[in-house]
Amino acid sequence: MNAPRIDTLPPGVVSLGDHEAHARSVLDANAWAYFAGGAADELSLADNREAWNALHLRPRVLRPLAGGHTRVPLLGREMAHPILLAPVAFQRMAHPDGELATACAAAAQRAGLVLSTQASLPLESIADAVRDDPDRGPLWFQLYLQHDKGFNLELVRRAEAAGYEALVLTVDAPCHGARDRERRAGFRLPPGVRAVNLDSLPPRLARPLAPGASGLFDDLLLDAPGWDDVAWLQANTRLPVILKGILDPEDAREAARLQVGGLIVSNHGGRTLDTSLPTATALPSIVHAVGDSLPVLVDGGIRRGTDILKAMALGASAVLIGRPYIFGLANAGALGVAHVIRLLRDELEIAMALCGCRTLQDIPPTLLVA
């Protein structure tokens, strides 16, 4: 696969908010509805952001700061900083280089990458582009379990062979949310963009429905994954299995009982169940439920380095961003994604310094005030 093209940053873009505003002028209405929209009235989409804003920082002053850093341990390796790129589907709708540009930017900025099952480029080609970079962050593969177990196993084996280091099983989307913005836009995938890693998936045959039966509950959801499928996946891979989409402490405790590799506190970026709990609100109870037994990551609404600092203060091991890097991708390809990551990392360092935190492990319990 060819290296990503060289783009230039648009003038005046100095924050993630600037990237979003400029991307709105770059993306067509179809792509904008898909990437920027949420479920129903988009309350959870807004609440995710507002929940981080509602947490205030109480900084300490005159603290020793020399030699500080943003390094964090995660799944047996040390990350240069706690930023990963969340799985986002169909990235070639945002830029012709799609996931290739994203992967190269993540590697250059030492960020973790979680590639979507519904990537618009082959999982092997993305791994080949960055796998041998000694300075890159973690390389994980996100998995939606499909209706065909043999295909699921084949996809897992492909991810293992390509060099992915963990599987991120999304568990909060047994069906699509009601995405009004997409429906108003008449969303459709443009020609040439598809989920290429699902090309060999056998077609799903709809079950005959009795009169009055539900096409959702009596057909589609009969294939929805359960806890036994998590155990099956663990038994059929050598990779850690991380569950993405956890908001309830009891689900977190069940995951810990199964000894999964980690959890991601997520409401799918507000794209599935509207009015679901904001992730900043849910995070402390999930951390409390599992203690030190496994890492807890969080996504949803993170737009500033101060948000990352707050997440770490609430007990997160790392954070993931989704929409912001897609907006960077739309604006300037790999350079735009790299710029988004760099902005967040720089802002995180500034926030740490101004709060008197030399390292992320030095965050005091009193840093946050709700």
Short mmCIF file of C-alpha atoms in Angstrom, two decimals:
data_model
loop_
_atom_site.label_atom_id
_atom_site.label_comp_id
_atom_site.label_asym_id
_atom_site.label_seq_id
_atom_site.Cartn_x
_atom_site.Cartn_y
_atom_site.Cartn_z
CA MET A 1 0.00 0.00 0.00
CA ASN A 2 1.23 3.48 -0.82
CA ALA A 3 2.32 5.87 1.89
CA PRO A 4 -0.28 8.49 2.85
CA ARG A 5 -0.22 11.71 0.83
CA ILE A 6 1.14 14.95 2.23
CA ASP A 7 -1.56 17.43 3.23
CA THR A 8 -1.30 20.84 4.86
CA LEU A 9 -3.04 22.07 7.98
CA PRO A 10 -5.73 24.69 7.44
CA PRO A 11 -4.74 28.10 8.81
CA GLY A 12 -6.01 29.14 12.21
CA VAL A 13 -6.67 25.61 13.48
CA VAL A 14 -5.17 25.51 16.97
CA SER A 15 -7.62 23.36 18.95
CA LEU A 16 -9.82 20.30 18.53
CA GLY A 17 -12.81 22.64 18.34
CA ASP A 18 -11.18 24.42 15.41
CA HIS A 19 -10.65 21.08 13.70
CA GLU A 20 -14.34 20.25 14.11
CA ALA A 21 -15.49 23.62 12.78
CA HIS A 22 -13.25 23.37 9.73
CA ALA A 23 -14.18 19.74 9.05
CA ARG A 24 -17.81 20.77 8.75
CA SER A 25 -16.84 22.79 5.68
CA VAL A 26 -14.81 19.90 4.25
CA LEU A 27 -17.10 16.90 4.73
CA ASP A 28 -20.23 16.52 2.64
CA ALA A 29 -23.62 16.34 4.36
CA ASN A 30 -23.65 12.56 4.15
CA ALA A 31 -20.28 12.06 5.87
CA TRP A 32 -20.93 14.86 8.38
CA ALA A 33 -24.18 13.22 9.50
CA TYR A 34 -22.38 9.91 10.01
CA PHE A 35 -19.27 11.14 11.82
CA ALA A 36 -20.69 14.07 13.80
CA GLY A 37 -24.15 12.80 14.64
CA GLY A 38 -25.51 10.84 17.56
CA ALA A 39 -28.63 8.91 18.50
CA ALA A 40 -32.13 10.40 18.63
CA ASP A 41 -32.06 13.91 20.15
CA GLU A 42 -28.29 13.68 20.66
CA LEU A 43 -28.57 14.41 24.37
CA SER A 44 -25.90 11.87 25.31
CA LEU A 45 -23.65 13.33 22.63
CA ALA A 46 -23.89 16.71 24.38
CA ASP A 47 -23.91 15.29 27.91
CA ASN A 48 -20.58 13.52 27.40
CA ARG A 49 -18.94 16.87 26.78
CA GLU A 50 -20.82 18.68 29.53
CA ALA A 51 -19.89 16.07 32.13
CA TRP A 52 -16.18 16.76 31.67
CA ASN A 53 -16.84 20.50 31.81
CA ALA A 54 -18.75 20.10 35.08
CA LEU A 55 -15.62 18.79 36.84
CA HIS A 56 -13.40 21.58 38.14
CA LEU A 57 -9.71 21.42 38.88
CA ARG A 58 -8.23 22.57 42.19
CA PRO A 59 -4.53 23.06 41.37
CA ARG A 60 -1.63 22.93 43.74
CA VAL A 61 1.19 25.46 43.39
CA LEU A 62 4.93 25.59 44.03
CA ARG A 63 5.25 21.85 43.49
CA PRO A 64 8.41 20.17 42.09
CA LEU A 65 7.83 19.63 38.37
CA ALA A 66 11.27 19.04 36.82
CA GLY A 67 11.62 15.70 35.06
CA GLY A 68 7.86 15.24 34.70
CA HIS A 69 6.34 13.02 32.01
CA THR A 70 3.06 11.60 30.70
CA ARG A 71 4.08 7.93 30.61
CA VAL A 72 1.58 5.30 31.78
CA PRO A 73 1.64 1.48 31.96
CA LEU A 74 -1.01 -0.41 30.01
CA LEU A 75 -1.33 -4.15 29.43
CA GLY A 76 2.31 -4.87 30.10
CA ARG A 77 3.85 -2.03 28.12
CA GLU A 78 4.65 1.59 28.83
CA MET A 79 2.84 4.19 26.75
CA ALA A 80 4.42 7.58 26.10
CA HIS A 81 1.08 9.17 26.95
CA PRO A 82 -2.43 7.91 27.75
CA ILE A 83 -4.09 8.68 24.38
CA LEU A 84 -5.52 6.03 22.05
CA LEU A 85 -7.59 6.42 18.90
CA ALA A 86 -10.97 4.76 19.23
CA PRO A 87 -12.38 2.52 16.49
CA VAL A 88 -14.25 4.53 13.85
CA ALA A 89 -15.70 2.86 10.75
CA PHE A 90 -15.43 3.85 7.08
CA GLN A 91 -12.67 6.43 7.44
CA ARG A 92 -12.21 6.73 3.69
CA MET A 93 -15.40 8.79 3.78
CA ALA A 94 -13.33 11.45 5.58
CA HIS A 95 -10.14 11.23 3.49
CA PRO A 96 -8.95 9.01 0.61
CA ASP A 97 -6.13 7.56 2.76
CA GLY A 98 -8.60 6.60 5.49
CA GLU A 99 -7.30 4.29 8.18
CA LEU A 100 -3.81 4.22 6.68
CA ALA A 101 -3.37 7.93 7.40
CA THR A 102 -4.78 7.46 10.90
CA ALA A 103 -2.45 4.56 11.68
CA CYS A 104 0.65 6.37 10.45
CA ALA A 105 -0.25 9.47 12.46
CA ALA A 106 -0.88 7.42 15.59
CA ALA A 107 2.47 5.68 15.23
CA ALA A 108 4.29 8.97 14.64
CA GLN A 109 2.73 10.46 17.76
CA ARG A 110 3.15 7.25 19.81
CA ALA A 111 -0.60 6.97 20.36
CA GLY A 112 -2.50 3.72 20.57
CA LEU A 113 -4.69 2.66 17.65
CA VAL A 114 -7.87 0.59 17.76
CA LEU A 115 -8.84 -0.42 14.23
CA SER A 116 -12.55 -0.90 13.53
CA THR A 117 -14.00 -4.16 12.24
CA GLN A 118 -15.74 -1.90 9.72
CA ALA A 119 -12.53 -0.28 8.51
CA SER A 120 -12.54 0.69 4.86
CA LEU A 121 -9.06 -0.79 4.33
CA PRO A 122 -7.82 -4.34 5.06
CA LEU A 123 -6.70 -4.95 8.63
CA GLU A 124 -3.48 -6.56 7.38
CA SER A 125 -2.41 -3.53 5.34
CA ILE A 126 -2.91 -1.20 8.31
CA ALA A 127 -0.88 -3.44 10.60
CA ASP A 128 1.85 -3.82 7.96
CA ALA A 129 2.23 -0.03 7.77
CA VAL A 130 3.01 0.49 11.46
CA ARG A 131 3.68 -2.86 13.15
CA ASP A 132 7.47 -2.66 12.99
CA ASP A 133 7.74 0.92 14.27
CA PRO A 134 9.49 0.49 17.65
CA ASP A 135 8.10 3.77 19.01
CA ARG A 136 4.43 3.26 18.16
CA GLY A 137 1.70 2.82 20.74
CA PRO A 138 -0.51 -0.26 21.20
CA LEU A 139 -2.14 -1.78 18.11
CA TRP A 140 -5.55 -3.26 18.87
CA PHE A 141 -8.39 -4.63 16.75
CA GLN A 142 -12.02 -3.85 17.52
CA LEU A 143 -14.46 -6.71 17.05
CA TYR A 144 -18.18 -6.79 16.43
CA LEU A 145 -19.22 -10.42 16.78
CA GLN A 146 -21.09 -11.44 13.65
CA HIS A 147 -23.87 -13.97 13.17
CA ASP A 148 -21.43 -16.61 11.85
CA LYS A 149 -19.12 -18.08 14.51
CA GLY A 150 -16.76 -19.55 11.92
CA PHE A 151 -16.31 -16.11 10.37
CA ASN A 152 -15.67 -14.60 13.81
CA LEU A 153 -12.91 -17.12 14.40
CA GLU A 154 -11.43 -16.42 10.97
CA LEU A 155 -11.39 -12.67 11.72
CA VAL A 156 -9.69 -13.26 15.08
CA ARG A 157 -7.02 -15.41 13.41
CA ARG A 158 -6.40 -12.68 10.83
CA ALA A 159 -5.95 -10.09 13.56
CA GLU A 160 -3.56 -12.35 15.47
CA ALA A 161 -1.50 -13.13 12.37
CA ALA A 162 -1.30 -9.45 11.40
CA GLY A 163 0.23 -8.51 14.74
CA TYR A 164 -2.62 -6.89 16.65
CA GLU A 165 -1.97 -7.04 20.38
CA ALA A 166 -5.49 -7.08 21.85
CA LEU A 167 -9.11 -7.52 20.79
CA VAL A 168 -11.60 -4.81 21.73
CA LEU A 169 -15.05 -6.37 21.83
CA THR A 170 -17.80 -3.78 21.50
CA VAL A 171 -20.67 -4.90 23.73
CA ASP A 172 -23.06 -1.94 23.80
CA ALA A 173 -24.53 -2.16 20.31
CA PRO A 174 -26.62 -5.34 19.79
CA CYS A 175 -28.54 -3.14 17.35
CA HIS A 176 -28.14 0.32 15.83
CA GLY A 177 -29.36 3.36 17.67
CA ALA A 178 -32.07 5.56 16.20
CA ARG A 179 -29.85 8.04 14.39
CA ASP A 180 -32.22 10.75 13.25
CA ARG A 181 -29.51 12.94 11.75
CA GLU A 182 -28.36 10.12 9.45
CA ARG A 183 -31.93 9.37 8.40
CA ARG A 184 -32.62 13.03 7.62
CA ALA A 185 -29.47 13.10 5.48
CA GLY A 186 -30.42 9.86 3.72
CA PHE A 187 -27.08 8.40 4.76
CA ARG A 188 -25.47 5.89 2.42
CA LEU A 189 -21.94 4.68 1.90
CA PRO A 190 -20.35 6.36 -1.12
CA PRO A 191 -19.13 4.25 -4.04
CA GLY A 192 -15.89 2.43 -3.28
CA VAL A 193 -16.25 2.59 0.51
CA ARG A 194 -17.25 -0.57 2.32
CA ALA A 195 -16.33 -2.71 5.32
CA VAL A 196 -13.67 -4.66 3.43
CA ASN A 197 -12.83 -6.94 6.37
CA LEU A 198 -16.37 -8.32 6.24
CA ASP A 199 -16.24 -9.23 2.54
CA SER A 200 -16.17 -12.98 3.25
CA LEU A 201 -18.98 -12.89 5.84
CA PRO A 202 -21.74 -15.28 4.76
CA PRO A 203 -25.08 -13.50 4.29
CA ARG A 204 -27.40 -13.53 7.24
CA LEU A 205 -30.74 -15.11 6.40
CA ALA A 206 -33.74 -13.50 8.05
CA ARG A 207 -35.90 -15.86 10.08
CA PRO A 208 -39.58 -16.20 9.21
CA LEU A 209 -41.68 -14.22 11.67
CA ALA A 210 -45.01 -15.22 13.15
CA PRO A 211 -47.82 -12.68 12.93
CA GLY A 212 -47.20 -9.89 15.42
CA ALA A 213 -43.57 -10.94 16.02
CA SER A 214 -40.76 -8.40 16.26
CA GLY A 215 -38.12 -8.27 13.57
CA LEU A 216 -35.73 -7.04 16.22
CA PHE A 217 -36.45 -9.28 19.24
CA ASP A 218 -37.55 -12.37 17.34
CA ASP A 219 -34.92 -12.28 14.61
CA LEU A 220 -31.94 -9.92 14.74
CA LEU A 221 -31.32 -10.10 18.49
CA LEU A 222 -31.31 -13.90 18.50
CA ASP A 223 -27.72 -13.47 17.26
CA ALA A 224 -26.79 -10.81 19.84
CA PRO A 225 -23.70 -11.72 21.90
CA GLY A 226 -23.88 -12.61 25.60
CA TRP A 227 -21.43 -13.34 28.38
CA ASP A 228 -20.96 -16.88 27.08
CA ASP A 229 -19.68 -15.38 23.83
CA VAL A 230 -17.12 -13.37 25.76
CA ALA A 231 -15.91 -16.60 27.36
CA TRP A 232 -15.87 -18.30 23.94
CA LEU A 233 -13.76 -15.49 22.51
CA GLN A 234 -11.31 -15.68 25.40
CA ALA A 235 -10.98 -19.43 24.89
CA ASN A 236 -10.30 -18.97 21.18
CA THR A 237 -7.63 -16.28 21.16
CA ARG A 238 -4.22 -15.75 22.67
CA LEU A 239 -4.87 -11.99 22.80
CA PRO A 240 -6.28 -10.02 25.73
CA VAL A 241 -9.99 -9.28 25.31
CA ILE A 242 -11.07 -5.76 26.28
CA LEU A 243 -14.78 -4.99 26.62
CA LYS A 244 -15.90 -1.64 25.19
CA GLY A 245 -19.23 -0.14 26.22
CA ILE A 246 -19.39 -0.67 30.00
CA LEU A 247 -21.47 1.76 32.10
CA ASP A 248 -22.87 -0.39 34.92
CA PRO A 249 -20.74 -1.60 37.88
CA GLU A 250 -22.36 -5.03 37.86
CA ASP A 251 -21.32 -5.56 34.26
CA ALA A 252 -17.82 -4.46 35.26
CA ARG A 253 -17.76 -7.00 38.08
CA GLU A 254 -18.94 -9.78 35.75
CA ALA A 255 -16.17 -8.86 33.32
CA ALA A 256 -13.64 -8.97 36.13
CA ARG A 257 -14.90 -12.43 37.13
CA LEU A 258 -14.20 -13.56 33.57
CA GLN A 259 -10.72 -12.03 33.85
CA VAL A 260 -10.97 -9.95 30.70
CA GLY A 261 -7.99 -7.84 29.75
CA GLY A 262 -9.61 -4.49 30.43
CA LEU A 263 -12.71 -2.32 30.18
CA ILE A 264 -13.60 0.78 28.20
CA VAL A 265 -16.23 2.97 29.82
CA SER A 266 -18.19 4.15 26.80
CA ASN A 267 -21.69 5.01 25.63
CA HIS A 268 -20.62 4.64 22.00
CA GLY A 269 -20.06 8.36 21.68
CA GLY A 270 -23.79 8.94 22.17
CA ARG A 271 -24.49 7.02 18.94
CA THR A 272 -26.61 4.14 20.28
CA LEU A 273 -28.77 4.79 23.38
CA ASP A 274 -29.67 8.44 23.85
CA THR A 275 -29.87 9.75 27.44
CA SER A 276 -27.44 7.04 28.56
CA LEU A 277 -25.07 7.98 31.37
CA PRO A 278 -22.20 10.32 30.44
CA THR A 279 -18.91 8.49 30.61
CA ALA A 280 -17.28 10.94 33.04
CA THR A 281 -20.19 10.26 35.40
CA ALA A 282 -20.00 6.49 35.00
CA LEU A 283 -16.23 6.16 35.26
CA PRO A 284 -15.72 6.38 39.06
CA SER A 285 -18.21 3.60 39.84
CA ILE A 286 -16.62 1.28 37.27
CA VAL A 287 -13.15 1.94 38.69
CA HIS A 288 -14.46 1.27 42.18
CA ALA A 289 -16.17 -1.96 41.07
CA VAL A 290 -13.02 -3.57 39.66
CA GLY A 291 -10.32 -1.98 41.83
CA ASP A 292 -6.86 -2.80 40.62
CA SER A 293 -7.90 -6.07 38.97
CA LEU A 294 -7.87 -4.71 35.41
CA PRO A 295 -7.30 -1.45 33.52
CA VAL A 296 -10.25 0.86 32.92
CA LEU A 297 -10.18 3.21 29.93
CA VAL A 298 -12.74 5.83 28.97
CA ASP A 299 -13.95 7.64 25.86
CA GLY A 300 -16.71 10.09 25.00
CA GLY A 301 -16.52 13.87 24.79
CA ILE A 302 -12.81 14.30 25.44
CA ARG A 303 -11.71 17.48 23.71
CA ARG A 304 -9.02 19.02 25.91
CA GLY A 305 -5.91 18.00 27.78
CA THR A 306 -7.70 18.98 30.97
CA ASP A 307 -10.32 16.31 30.17
CA ILE A 308 -7.56 13.69 30.05
CA LEU A 309 -6.19 14.89 33.37
CA LYS A 310 -9.68 14.67 34.89
CA ALA A 311 -10.13 11.14 33.52
CA MET A 312 -6.87 10.03 35.07
CA ALA A 313 -7.87 11.67 38.36
CA LEU A 314 -11.09 9.61 38.27
CA GLY A 315 -9.06 6.42 37.96
CA ALA A 316 -8.79 5.84 34.22
CA SER A 317 -5.72 4.06 32.90
CA ALA A 318 -5.95 5.85 29.53
CA VAL A 319 -8.45 7.61 27.26
CA LEU A 320 -9.69 7.20 23.71
CA ILE A 321 -10.81 9.85 21.24
CA GLY A 322 -12.99 9.31 18.19
CA ARG A 323 -14.62 12.21 16.39
CA PRO A 324 -11.74 14.68 16.98
CA TYR A 325 -9.21 12.68 15.01
CA ILE A 326 -11.72 12.03 12.23
CA PHE A 327 -12.14 15.78 11.91
CA GLY A 328 -8.36 16.11 11.77
CA LEU A 329 -8.27 13.37 9.13
CA ALA A 330 -10.83 15.22 7.02
CA ASN A 331 -8.89 18.47 7.31
CA ALA A 332 -5.37 17.29 6.54
CA GLY A 333 -5.07 13.50 6.36
CA ALA A 334 -2.29 11.97 8.45
CA LEU A 335 -0.98 15.40 9.36
CA GLY A 336 -4.39 16.42 10.70
CA VAL A 337 -4.67 13.30 12.87
CA ALA A 338 -1.14 13.82 14.18
CA HIS A 339 -1.96 17.45 14.95
CA VAL A 340 -5.01 16.45 17.01
CA ILE A 341 -2.97 13.98 19.06
CA ARG A 342 -0.14 16.47 19.56
CA LEU A 343 -2.53 19.21 20.65
CA LEU A 344 -4.03 16.93 23.29
CA ARG A 345 -0.66 15.75 24.54
CA ASP A 346 0.67 19.31 24.78
CA GLU A 347 -2.47 20.46 26.58
CA LEU A 348 -2.18 17.51 28.98
CA GLU A 349 1.38 18.49 29.87
CA ILE A 350 0.32 22.09 30.41
CA ALA A 351 -2.58 21.03 32.62
CA MET A 352 -0.33 18.75 34.66
CA ALA A 353 2.19 21.53 35.20
CA LEU A 354 -0.45 24.06 36.18
CA CYS A 355 -2.04 21.59 38.61
CA GLY A 356 1.26 20.71 40.25
CA CYS A 357 1.33 17.13 38.91
CA ARG A 358 4.80 16.06 37.79
CA THR A 359 3.49 12.70 36.57
CA LEU A 360 0.05 11.21 36.11
CA GLN A 361 0.73 9.00 39.09
CA ASP A 362 1.11 12.16 41.23
CA ILE A 363 -2.52 13.24 40.84
CA PRO A 364 -3.91 13.91 44.35
CA PRO A 365 -7.46 12.84 45.30
CA THR A 366 -8.30 16.48 45.93
CA LEU A 367 -7.57 17.59 42.37
CA LEU A 368 -11.20 17.36 41.24
CA VAL A 369 -14.16 19.33 42.55
CA ALA A 370 -17.57 18.48 41.13
#
